[in-house]
Coordinates of C-alpha atoms and ligand atoms in Angstrom, one line a residue:
Chain A
M1 CA 0.3 0.3 0.0
T2 CA 1.3 3.8 -0.9
L3 CA 1.6 6.1 1.2
S4 CA -0.3 7.7 -1.0
E5 CA -2.9 5.6 -0.6
I6 CA -2.8 5.4 3.6
R7 CA -2.4 10.1 3.3
R8 CA -6.1 9.1 1.6
L9 CA -7.8 6.4 3.6
L10 CA -6.7 8.1 7.1
K11 CA -7.0 11.9 6.0
A12 CA -3.5 12.2 6.5
N13 CA -2.2 15.7 5.8
P14 CA 1.2 15.2 4.4
L15 CA 4.4 17.1 7.1
T16 CA 7.5 16.4 4.7
D17 CA 8.0 16.9 0.5
H18 CA 8.0 13.6 -0.8
N19 CA 6.2 12.3 -3.3
L20 CA 3.7 9.8 -1.1
D21 CA 3.0 7.6 -4.5
E22 CA 7.0 6.3 -4.4
R23 CA 7.0 4.6 -1.4
N24 CA 5.2 1.6 -0.8
A25 CA 4.4 -0.1 3.0
E26 CA 4.5 -3.9 3.0
T27 CA 2.4 -4.0 6.3
A28 CA 2.9 -1.2 9.4
C29 CA 3.0 -1.0 12.9
G30 CA 1.6 0.5 15.3
A31 CA 3.9 1.7 19.0
D32 CA 4.6 3.8 21.4
L33 CA 7.6 2.5 22.7
L34 CA 11.2 3.3 20.7
S35 CA 12.6 -0.1 21.6
D36 CA 10.1 -2.6 20.9
V37 CA 10.2 -0.9 17.2
L38 CA 13.7 -1.5 17.0
A39 CA 13.5 -4.8 18.1
F40 CA 9.8 -6.2 16.5
T41 CA 10.2 -3.8 13.7
K42 CA 10.2 -5.3 9.0
E43 CA 11.4 -4.0 6.9
K44 CA 9.0 -1.7 4.8
T45 CA 7.2 -0.8 7.3
V46 CA 5.2 2.0 7.9
L47 CA 4.9 3.4 12.0
L48 CA 1.8 4.6 13.4
T49 CA 3.2 6.4 16.6
G50 CA 0.8 8.9 18.9
L51 CA 4.6 10.2 20.3
I52 CA 6.0 13.3 19.4
H53 CA 9.5 12.9 19.6
P54 CA 12.8 13.1 17.3
Q55 CA 13.8 10.0 18.3
V56 CA 10.7 9.1 16.6
I57 CA 12.4 10.3 13.0
R58 CA 16.0 9.2 14.3
T59 CA 14.7 5.3 15.4
A60 CA 13.4 5.8 11.6
E61 CA 16.0 6.1 9.6
M62 CA 18.0 3.5 11.3
L63 CA 15.4 1.0 10.8
D64 CA 14.4 2.0 6.7
L65 CA 10.9 3.1 7.7
V66 CA 8.5 4.2 4.7
G67 CA 7.3 6.6 6.8
V68 CA 5.4 7.8 9.6
V69 CA 2.3 8.8 10.3
F70 CA 1.8 10.8 13.8
V71 CA -1.9 9.6 15.3
R72 CA -5.0 11.7 17.5
G73 CA -3.8 15.0 15.4
K74 CA -0.5 15.7 17.6
E75 CA 1.9 17.9 15.4
P76 CA 5.4 17.5 15.6
S77 CA 7.5 20.2 16.8
R78 CA 9.5 22.6 13.3
E79 CA 12.8 20.6 14.9
I80 CA 11.1 16.8 13.5
I81 CA 10.0 17.7 10.6
D82 CA 13.1 19.8 9.7
L83 CA 14.8 16.4 10.5
A84 CA 12.4 13.7 8.6
Q85 CA 13.2 15.9 5.6
A86 CA 17.1 15.9 5.5
K87 CA 16.9 12.2 6.7
D88 CA 14.1 11.6 4.0
I89 CA 11.8 10.0 6.0
P90 CA 8.2 10.7 5.1
V91 CA 5.8 12.0 7.4
L92 CA 2.3 12.3 7.3
C93 CA -0.3 13.5 10.8
T94 CA -3.7 12.1 11.4
A95 CA -6.6 13.0 13.7
Y96 CA -7.9 9.0 13.9
P97 CA -6.9 7.8 17.6
M98 CA -3.8 4.8 17.2
Y99 CA -7.0 2.1 17.8
E100 CA -8.3 4.2 14.6
S101 CA -5.7 4.2 12.3
C102 CA -4.3 1.5 13.2
G103 CA -8.4 -0.5 11.8
I104 CA -8.7 1.2 8.9
L105 CA -5.4 0.6 7.2
Y106 CA -6.1 -3.4 8.1
K107 CA -9.2 -3.3 6.8
A108 CA -8.4 -1.8 3.7
G109 CA -5.7 -4.7 3.7
L110 CA -3.1 -3.5 5.2
G111 CA -1.6 -6.5 7.4
G112 CA 0.4 -6.7 9.7
A113 CA 4.4 -8.1 10.0
P114 CA 4.1 -12.6 9.8
L115 CA 5.3 -13.4 13.4
D116 CA 9.0 -14.8 13.7
Chain B
M1 CA 42.0 0.8 -0.7
I2 CA 39.9 3.9 0.1
E3 CA 42.3 6.7 1.9
K4 CA 41.3 7.8 6.0
H5 CA 39.9 10.8 5.7
H6 CA 42.7 13.6 6.1
L7 CA 42.2 14.7 9.6
P8 CA 39.4 17.2 10.4
K9 CA 40.1 21.0 11.4
V10 CA 39.0 23.9 13.8
A11 CA 38.9 25.9 10.8
D12 CA 36.7 22.7 8.3
V13 CA 34.0 23.0 10.8
M14 CA 34.4 26.8 12.4
T15 CA 32.0 29.3 11.8
R16 CA 33.3 32.5 10.2
E17 CA 30.6 34.9 10.2
V18 CA 31.4 35.9 14.0
I19 CA 28.6 37.9 15.9
S20 CA 31.1 40.0 18.7
V21 CA 31.3 43.2 20.9
P22 CA 33.3 46.1 20.8
K23 CA 35.1 46.3 24.9
N24 CA 32.9 49.0 24.8
S25 CA 29.0 48.4 24.0
T26 CA 27.0 48.6 27.6
V27 CA 26.1 45.7 28.6
R28 CA 22.7 46.0 28.1
Q29 CA 23.7 46.0 23.9
A30 CA 25.5 42.7 24.4
K31 CA 22.6 41.3 25.8
E32 CA 20.2 42.4 23.5
I33 CA 22.4 41.4 21.0
M34 CA 22.3 37.3 22.1
R35 CA 18.9 37.5 22.0
I36 CA 18.2 38.7 18.6
K37 CA 20.6 36.8 17.6
S38 CA 20.4 33.9 19.7
I39 CA 23.3 33.0 21.2
S40 CA 24.7 31.4 24.2
G41 CA 27.2 33.5 24.1
M42 CA 30.4 36.5 22.4
P43 CA 33.6 37.0 21.8
V44 CA 34.4 40.4 23.3
V45 CA 37.4 42.4 21.0
D46 CA 39.1 45.3 21.5
R47 CA 39.4 48.1 18.3
D48 CA 41.5 45.6 16.1
N49 CA 39.3 42.8 16.6
T50 CA 41.7 41.3 18.9
L51 CA 40.1 38.8 22.1
I52 CA 39.4 39.9 25.1
G53 CA 37.4 38.1 26.7
I54 CA 34.3 36.2 26.5
I55 CA 30.9 37.9 27.2
S56 CA 28.4 34.8 28.4
I57 CA 24.8 34.8 29.7
A58 CA 25.9 34.4 33.1
D59 CA 28.1 37.2 33.4
I60 CA 25.0 39.3 31.8
I61 CA 23.0 37.8 35.0
K62 CA 25.5 38.2 37.4
A63 CA 25.9 42.0 35.9
L64 CA 22.3 41.9 35.5
E65 CA 21.9 41.0 39.7
E66 CA 25.1 43.4 40.9
G67 CA 22.6 46.4 38.5
N68 CA 25.4 46.9 36.5
L69 CA 23.5 46.2 32.4
D70 CA 25.1 49.6 31.6
A71 CA 28.7 49.2 32.5
P72 CA 30.9 48.8 29.6
V73 CA 31.4 44.5 28.5
D74 CA 35.0 44.6 29.6
K75 CA 34.0 45.0 33.6
V76 CA 31.4 41.7 33.3
M77 CA 33.3 39.6 31.0
T78 CA 34.9 36.5 31.3
R79 CA 38.7 37.4 30.8
Q80 CA 40.5 33.9 31.3
V81 CA 39.6 33.6 27.5
V82 CA 40.0 29.1 25.9
S83 CA 40.1 29.5 22.5
L84 CA 41.2 27.8 19.3
R85 CA 43.5 28.1 16.1
E86 CA 42.5 27.0 13.2
H87 CA 45.4 24.7 12.6
D88 CA 43.5 22.1 15.0
T89 CA 42.2 19.0 14.9
V90 CA 39.0 18.5 15.8
G91 CA 39.4 16.1 17.8
Q92 CA 41.9 18.0 19.8
A93 CA 38.7 20.7 20.1
L94 CA 36.7 18.3 21.3
K95 CA 39.0 17.7 24.1
V96 CA 38.8 21.5 24.8
F97 CA 35.3 21.4 25.6
R98 CA 34.9 18.4 27.4
Q99 CA 37.3 19.6 29.6
Y100 CA 36.6 23.2 30.4
G101 CA 32.3 22.4 29.8
Y102 CA 32.4 25.7 27.6
G103 CA 29.0 26.1 25.2
R104 CA 31.5 28.3 22.7
L105 CA 35.2 29.0 21.9
P106 CA 36.5 31.3 19.5
V107 CA 39.0 30.1 17.7
I108 CA 42.8 33.2 16.8
D109 CA 45.9 33.3 14.9
D110 CA 48.9 34.4 16.0
R111 CA 47.6 37.7 16.7
R112 CA 45.1 37.1 19.0
H113 CA 42.2 38.0 16.1
V114 CA 39.0 36.4 16.1
L115 CA 38.2 34.3 13.6
G116 CA 35.6 32.4 14.0
V117 CA 33.8 30.5 16.8
L118 CA 33.3 27.1 17.1
T119 CA 30.6 24.5 18.9
Q120 CA 29.7 21.3 19.6
S121 CA 27.3 21.2 17.4
D122 CA 28.9 23.7 14.5
I123 CA 31.8 20.1 14.4
V124 CA 28.5 17.4 14.4
S125 CA 26.8 18.8 11.6
R126 CA 29.9 20.5 8.8
L127 CA 31.6 16.8 9.7
V128 CA 27.7 15.2 8.7
Q129 CA 28.5 17.9 5.7
I130 CA 32.1 16.8 4.8
L131 CA 30.8 13.0 4.8
E132 CA 28.0 13.4 2.8
I133 CA 30.7 15.2 0.5
D134 CA 32.6 12.0 0.4
K135 CA 29.6 9.8 -0.5
V136 CA 29.5 11.7 -3.4
D137 CA 33.3 11.1 -4.4
E138 CA 33.3 7.8 -3.3
S139 CA 29.9 6.7 -5.9
K140 CA 32.1 8.1 -8.6
E141 CA 35.1 6.6 -8.1
T142 CA 32.1 3.3 -6.8
H143 CA 34.0 1.5 -4.0
L144 CA 32.7 -1.2 -3.7
S145 CA 33.9 -3.7 -0.1
E146 CA 36.8 -5.6 -2.2
D147 CA 38.4 -1.7 -2.8
F148 CA 39.2 -1.7 1.4
E149 CA 40.8 -3.2 3.8
S150 CA 39.8 -1.2 6.9
Y151 CA 38.0 1.7 7.7
I152 CA 38.2 3.2 11.3
F153 CA 35.5 5.5 13.3
E154 CA 34.9 6.9 15.9
Y155 CA 31.9 9.0 17.8
H156 CA 32.0 10.7 21.7
I157 CA 28.3 10.8 23.5
Q158 CA 27.5 13.0 25.6
G159 CA 25.4 11.9 28.5
M160 CA 21.7 13.2 28.5
D161 CA 22.6 14.8 25.1
F162 CA 19.1 14.0 23.6
D163 CA 19.3 16.2 20.7
R164 CA 22.2 14.7 19.0
A165 CA 21.8 11.2 20.4
G166 CA 21.7 8.8 17.9
E167 CA 23.4 11.1 15.1
G168 CA 26.1 8.3 16.2
A169 CA 24.2 5.8 14.6
S170 CA 23.3 7.5 11.9
T171 CA 27.2 9.1 10.3
L172 CA 28.3 4.7 10.7
K173 CA 24.5 3.6 9.0
K174 CA 25.8 6.3 6.6
I175 CA 29.6 5.3 6.4
L176 CA 28.5 1.5 7.1
N177 CA 26.0 1.5 2.9
D178 CA 28.7 3.6 1.9
L179 CA 32.0 1.2 2.5
G180 CA 28.9 -1.2 0.2
I181 CA 28.0 -3.3 3.0
K182 CA 24.9 -4.9 3.3
G183 CA 21.9 -3.5 3.6
S184 CA 21.0 -6.7 6.2
V185 CA 23.7 -6.4 7.8
V186 CA 24.4 -2.3 7.8
R187 CA 20.5 -2.5 9.7
R188 CA 21.5 -4.7 12.7
C189 CA 24.1 -2.9 13.0
A190 CA 22.3 0.3 12.7
I191 CA 19.9 -1.1 15.6
A192 CA 22.9 -2.0 17.6
A193 CA 24.7 0.9 18.1
Y194 CA 21.1 3.1 18.5
E195 CA 20.6 1.6 21.4
A196 CA 23.4 1.5 23.0
E197 CA 24.6 5.0 21.5
M198 CA 20.9 5.2 23.8
N199 CA 22.3 3.9 26.9
V200 CA 25.4 5.6 27.3
V201 CA 23.1 8.8 26.6
I202 CA 20.2 7.9 29.3
H203 CA 22.5 6.3 31.4
A204 CA 25.6 7.0 31.2
Y205 CA 27.6 10.3 31.9
E206 CA 29.5 10.2 28.8
G207 CA 31.5 7.4 26.0
K208 CA 32.5 6.2 22.8
M209 CA 31.6 4.8 20.0
T210 CA 34.0 3.3 18.0
A211 CA 33.9 0.9 14.6
R212 CA 36.4 -0.8 12.5
V213 CA 34.9 -2.2 9.6
T214 CA 36.4 -4.6 7.2
P215 CA 34.8 -6.3 3.7
K216 CA 34.6 -9.8 7.0
E217 CA 33.0 -7.4 9.0
I218 CA 31.7 -4.6 11.1
T219 CA 33.4 -4.4 15.2
I220 CA 31.6 -2.1 17.3
T221 CA 32.7 -0.7 20.7
V222 CA 31.3 1.2 22.8
D223 CA 32.8 2.9 26.2
D224 CA 31.6 4.3 29.0
T225 CA 32.7 6.1 31.6
G226 CA 30.1 5.2 34.9
P227 CA 28.6 5.2 36.7
G228 CA 28.2 1.1 35.4
I229 CA 25.7 -2.0 35.4
K230 CA 25.2 -3.4 39.3
D231 CA 23.3 -6.8 37.9
I232 CA 24.0 -7.1 34.3
P233 CA 22.1 -10.7 34.1
L234 CA 19.2 -9.0 35.4
A235 CA 20.0 -5.5 32.8
L236 CA 19.6 -8.6 29.8
K237 CA 16.3 -9.9 30.2
P238 CA 14.3 -8.4 28.0
G239 CA 11.5 -5.4 29.9
Y240 CA 14.3 -5.2 33.0
S241 CA 14.9 -1.2 33.0
T242 CA 16.0 1.5 35.4
A243 CA 15.0 4.8 33.2
P244 CA 13.6 7.3 34.8
D245 CA 10.4 8.9 33.1
R246 CA 11.3 12.2 31.5
V247 CA 13.1 9.3 29.1
R248 CA 9.7 6.8 29.0
E249 CA 8.4 9.8 28.0
M250 CA 10.3 10.2 25.0
G251 CA 9.8 5.7 24.3
F252 CA 12.6 4.5 25.8
G253 CA 13.0 2.6 28.4
A254 CA 11.3 -0.5 27.3
G255 CA 13.9 -2.9 28.0
M256 CA 14.5 -3.7 25.1
G257 CA 17.5 -2.4 24.4
L258 CA 20.6 -5.3 25.7
P259 CA 18.9 -7.9 23.8
N260 CA 18.0 -6.1 20.9
I261 CA 21.3 -5.8 20.2
K262 CA 22.4 -9.0 21.5
K263 CA 20.0 -10.6 18.7
S264 CA 21.7 -8.3 15.9
A265 CA 24.8 -8.7 17.1
D266 CA 26.7 -11.9 16.1
E267 CA 29.5 -11.5 18.7
F268 CA 28.0 -9.7 22.1
F269 CA 30.6 -9.0 24.8
I270 CA 29.5 -6.6 28.4
E271 CA 31.5 -5.9 31.4
S272 CA 30.8 -3.1 33.4
S273 CA 32.3 -1.8 36.3
P274 CA 31.3 1.7 38.4
Q275 CA 33.9 3.2 36.3
G276 CA 32.0 2.7 33.1
T277 CA 30.4 -0.1 30.9
H278 CA 32.3 -1.8 27.8
L279 CA 30.4 -2.7 25.4
H280 CA 31.9 -4.9 22.1
I281 CA 29.9 -6.5 19.9
K282 CA 30.5 -8.2 15.8
I283 CA 28.2 -8.0 13.1
Y284 CA 29.9 -10.2 10.1
T285 CA 29.2 -9.0 6.7
E286 CA 28.2 -13.3 5.0
Ligands
ATP1 N1 25.7 2.2 29.4 C1 25.2 1.7 30.5 N2 25.1 2.5 31.8 C2 24.8 2.6 32.7 N3 23.7 1.2 33.2 C3 23.6 1.0 31.6 C4 23.9 0.8 30.7 N4 23.3 0.6 29.6 C5 22.1 -0.5 30.0 N5 21.8 0.0 31.3 C6 21.3 -0.7 32.4 O1 20.2 -1.5 31.5 C7 19.1 -1.8 32.0 C8 18.6 -2.1 31.1 O2 19.2 -1.3 29.1 P1 18.3 -2.2 28.4 O3 18.9 -0.7 26.8 O4 17.6 -3.0 27.9 O5 17.1 -1.2 28.3 P2 16.4 -0.1 29.0 O6 17.8 1.7 28.7 O7 16.6 0.2 30.2 O8 15.1 1.1 27.3 P3 15.3 0.6 26.1 O9 16.6 0.5 25.7 O10 14.1 -0.2 26.0 O11 14.6 2.1 25.4 C9 19.1 -0.2 31.6 O12 17.6 0.5 31.8 C10 20.1 1.0 32.8 O13 20.1 0.4 34.3
MG2 MG1 18.3 0.9 26.6

């Protein structure tokens, strides 16, 4: 599922300048604990999170995440957006809370990662 | 063979547009300049741009308390100026920053003329630029894994510095990609390096990360200056964490860092004493 599809489904706002049609996610991960994300996330994942902090972008960078969606309408700071742009991580923001966001994407066919 | 990067000098990373203040300006004027430019200190100079002192926020607060806001800056400035020279290496400059704990240092020539200023974040951001320039050069020359014997990377980690936390692992990741290391291997290195760097930032005073890259393996060591881990088997248990609330609010403190480093590595070794923790990991490139 492309990020532009995700953007449409979540009525999300893109906060960085990226071509969202070109970014394809095979699965998603909803989490607020970065070390969990670091321990369990596979490649080609889009992260949904309610955590607003520059380390979210660092984590996305380390894992080559496809993108980050901040949920529940929380707006990240300029600093976070600038870092995301510099590290080439597309960032979106949706008004839907975590549970709904995950549910909408799951229902639209974006499955979870297989268990190890 | 990749040539070892020439050691970057202070001249390569300093800011040349210096905001300085003439010695007969008032403290009030200095305070305004610092507020507008959002800087925390400025060199104080003589008529011919000769360095005679530094005025910092601490000096200004003191002047404020003593009702000295209209005094000339050279009455309240700090006279014992620690300065750098253009040809000092970045490593030497970092040592001076650490030793004296100053946020910014003036760079002067033999006649004490101010040539620039340097902050620790200048160093990091310019080094990243330098590395990026190298990336462009390297892609032209297409260095691949066979073309190098070994590459050494070193990075200083400051405890509690959450602004830069992760920049070491990020730089290492970039280097590994540039060296043509396989993506899945780079990813494991980046995860391990990032978790280890965060542990120093969160749990230790300061530390150093080194990486030695050869076509066969990547060896990463992270050493810090304490306070150490009392019970290592306990610390290695998934879910065990002593992270304070402030750190948990940033998404850390799941107690998954060390287990994940271990999982990502082919070889894992950790030892610790109150003087510091030593982490050593190896990841094979095949
Ligand atoms: N470099 C270090 N110096 C001192 N203590 C450390 C260091 N690294 C880890 N520890 C101790 O080991 C515990 C477990 O570390 P680990 O990285 O697994 O989890 P965490 O850092 O608490 O949380 P997470 O990594 O999931 O964000 C830490 O809470 C801390 O008590
Ligand atoms: Mg940790």
